[in-house]
């Protein structure tokens, strides 16, 4: 399973990259705003900075909601850097845009996916990635992992190449369960990646090894 970090914070992106396990980055307008990145030119520059900090795919989201606008914006984003993946919302014109970009050979990430039907449409339209938001489903008492499982089943039934990108991952158990189900990618905060490191028995064991070494030297 690929690990993407879901943030526009460059320090956190660099920290995850330095760990050596990062495969890409996802952003959205809310994450950009959280970092104080506003204004068209600053946002585009920030995407380039992110691409230069990591090796994998970097999702950059369009703001337009009509087909023409999504195509114009998406083409401009894709031209920024070869690592850019155009992030398109799951709406009617979004589906058309996914098909357009697939025909152009431009990578896409279909975002704001909350149902299997939406995921099926995204795959039919040729999306590179589909992003089911599991944390936000959990927030409304619906098991987000069930959605990942159902999409996996349907994509495998028909050999769809669209990669399941489990998004809105909030914690380590989301990461582990996505890996069990067979999500292709997960995107979450730095804490969901670095949290996988922690186990008290590792800390206790290491302290004992070091103490015993000191005794003998
Ligand atoms: O990748 C989607 C993500 O940015 C949404 O996460 O935690 O705001 O639901 P969250």
XYZ file of C-alpha atoms in Angstrom, residues 5-175:
171
model
C 0.544 12.489 3.304
C -2.585 14.623 3.400
C -1.300 18.122 4.105
C 0.016 21.296 2.507
C 2.514 21.787 5.356
C 5.975 21.640 3.793
C 7.779 20.817 7.050
C 5.527 17.817 7.645
C 5.872 16.710 4.024
C 9.676 16.882 4.338
C 9.571 15.000 7.658
C 7.526 12.165 6.094
C 9.787 12.123 3.031
C 12.871 11.905 5.283
C 11.400 8.787 6.909
C 11.770 7.129 3.518
C 8.244 5.716 3.276
C 6.384 8.493 1.489
C 4.893 7.831 -1.952
C 3.055 11.087 -2.581
C 1.013 14.015 -1.281
C -2.639 15.018 -1.372
C -3.880 18.536 -0.769
C -7.230 20.290 -0.933
C -8.341 23.923 -0.692
C -9.003 23.602 3.058
C -5.497 22.235 3.701
C -3.970 25.077 1.638
C -5.980 27.671 3.581
C -4.901 26.046 6.884
C -1.270 26.783 5.945
C -2.167 30.371 5.008
C -1.502 29.739 1.308
C -3.915 32.042 -0.520
C -4.015 33.740 -3.909
C -3.705 32.037 -7.292
C 0.048 32.569 -7.819
C 1.012 31.578 -4.250
C -1.053 28.411 -4.507
C 0.574 27.399 -7.811
C 4.039 28.128 -6.402
C 3.249 26.034 -3.346
C 2.320 23.058 -5.543
C 5.715 23.330 -7.244
C 7.472 23.544 -3.840
C 5.655 20.379 -2.737
C 6.595 18.555 -5.963
C 10.221 19.492 -5.433
C 10.147 18.156 -1.857
C 8.874 14.662 -2.727
C 9.229 12.049 -5.458
C 5.652 10.796 -5.994
C 2.291 12.058 -7.188
C 0.965 15.348 -5.806
C -2.792 15.937 -6.011
C -3.834 19.524 -6.785
C -7.550 20.308 -6.700
C -9.544 22.367 -9.184
C -11.937 24.989 -7.833
C -14.241 25.176 -10.858
C -17.427 23.143 -10.868
C -18.228 23.373 -14.604
C -16.574 21.207 -17.249
C -14.923 24.039 -19.153
C -13.462 25.534 -15.979
C -12.225 22.178 -14.689
C -10.513 21.460 -18.014
C -8.876 24.906 -18.115
C -7.717 24.712 -14.496
C -6.696 21.058 -14.693
C -4.589 21.575 -17.798
C -2.824 24.520 -16.143
C -2.179 22.469 -12.984
C -0.887 19.484 -14.961
C 1.474 21.776 -16.885
C 3.013 23.027 -13.628
C 4.990 19.858 -12.900
C 5.045 16.224 -14.129
C 4.152 14.966 -10.624
C 0.836 16.837 -10.504
C -2.365 14.780 -10.429
C -5.515 16.809 -11.130
C -8.046 16.432 -8.334
C -11.644 16.562 -9.545
C -14.823 16.523 -7.418
C -17.393 13.733 -7.872
C -20.081 15.787 -9.599
C -21.650 15.393 -13.038
C -19.228 17.689 -14.867
C -16.443 16.145 -12.802
C -17.155 12.735 -14.319
C -16.962 14.289 -17.790
C -13.685 15.979 -16.821
C -12.253 12.658 -15.581
C -12.996 11.129 -18.985
C -11.503 14.141 -20.781
C -8.257 13.975 -18.787
C -8.046 10.182 -19.134
C -8.212 10.619 -22.923
C -5.447 13.248 -22.701
C -3.237 10.955 -20.593
C -3.416 13.331 -17.609
C -3.605 11.678 -14.182
C -6.651 12.395 -12.013
C -7.839 11.881 -8.456
C -11.619 11.821 -8.048
C -12.360 13.386 -4.662
C -15.331 13.612 -2.280
C -16.413 10.022 -2.914
C -18.853 8.641 -0.353
C -20.587 5.730 -2.137
C -19.766 2.667 -4.226
C -21.876 4.048 -7.059
C -19.700 7.152 -7.205
C -16.562 4.998 -7.137
C -17.905 2.867 -10.000
C -18.590 5.978 -12.081
C -15.097 7.347 -11.398
C -13.527 4.078 -12.551
C -15.716 3.941 -15.672
C -14.600 7.491 -16.497
C -10.951 6.427 -16.212
C -9.867 8.129 -12.971
C -6.306 7.270 -11.931
C -7.270 7.422 -8.242
C -10.603 7.407 -6.441
C -10.732 9.021 -2.994
C -13.381 7.629 -0.623
C -13.424 9.785 2.554
C -13.495 7.192 5.317
C -13.097 9.497 8.336
C -15.982 11.706 7.274
C -18.213 8.629 6.898
C -17.200 7.469 10.378
C -18.144 10.985 11.582
C -21.751 10.326 10.533
C -21.989 6.819 12.030
C -21.309 4.974 8.766
C -18.319 2.638 8.616
C -15.913 4.149 6.096
C -13.952 0.903 5.874
C -17.056 -0.923 4.547
C -16.949 1.440 1.578
C -13.290 0.613 0.885
C -14.154 -3.100 1.038
C -17.079 -2.737 -1.396
C -15.053 -0.680 -3.881
C -12.209 -3.241 -3.714
C -14.700 -6.039 -4.533
C -16.228 -4.203 -7.483
C -12.914 -3.023 -8.936
C -11.495 -6.554 -8.655
C -14.611 -8.078 -10.251
C -13.976 -6.116 -13.428
C -10.240 -5.444 -13.311
C -10.611 -1.651 -13.093
C -7.179 -0.030 -12.947
C -8.357 2.962 -10.890
C -6.427 2.940 -7.625
C -8.371 3.099 -4.365
C -6.925 6.014 -2.397
C -8.383 5.806 1.114
C -8.728 9.451 2.141
C -9.804 11.286 5.269
C -7.708 8.767 7.188
C -7.450 10.014 10.751
C -5.348 7.492 12.725
C -3.170 4.397 12.644
C -6.045 1.874 12.835
C -7.503 3.375 9.660
C -4.118 2.802 8.002
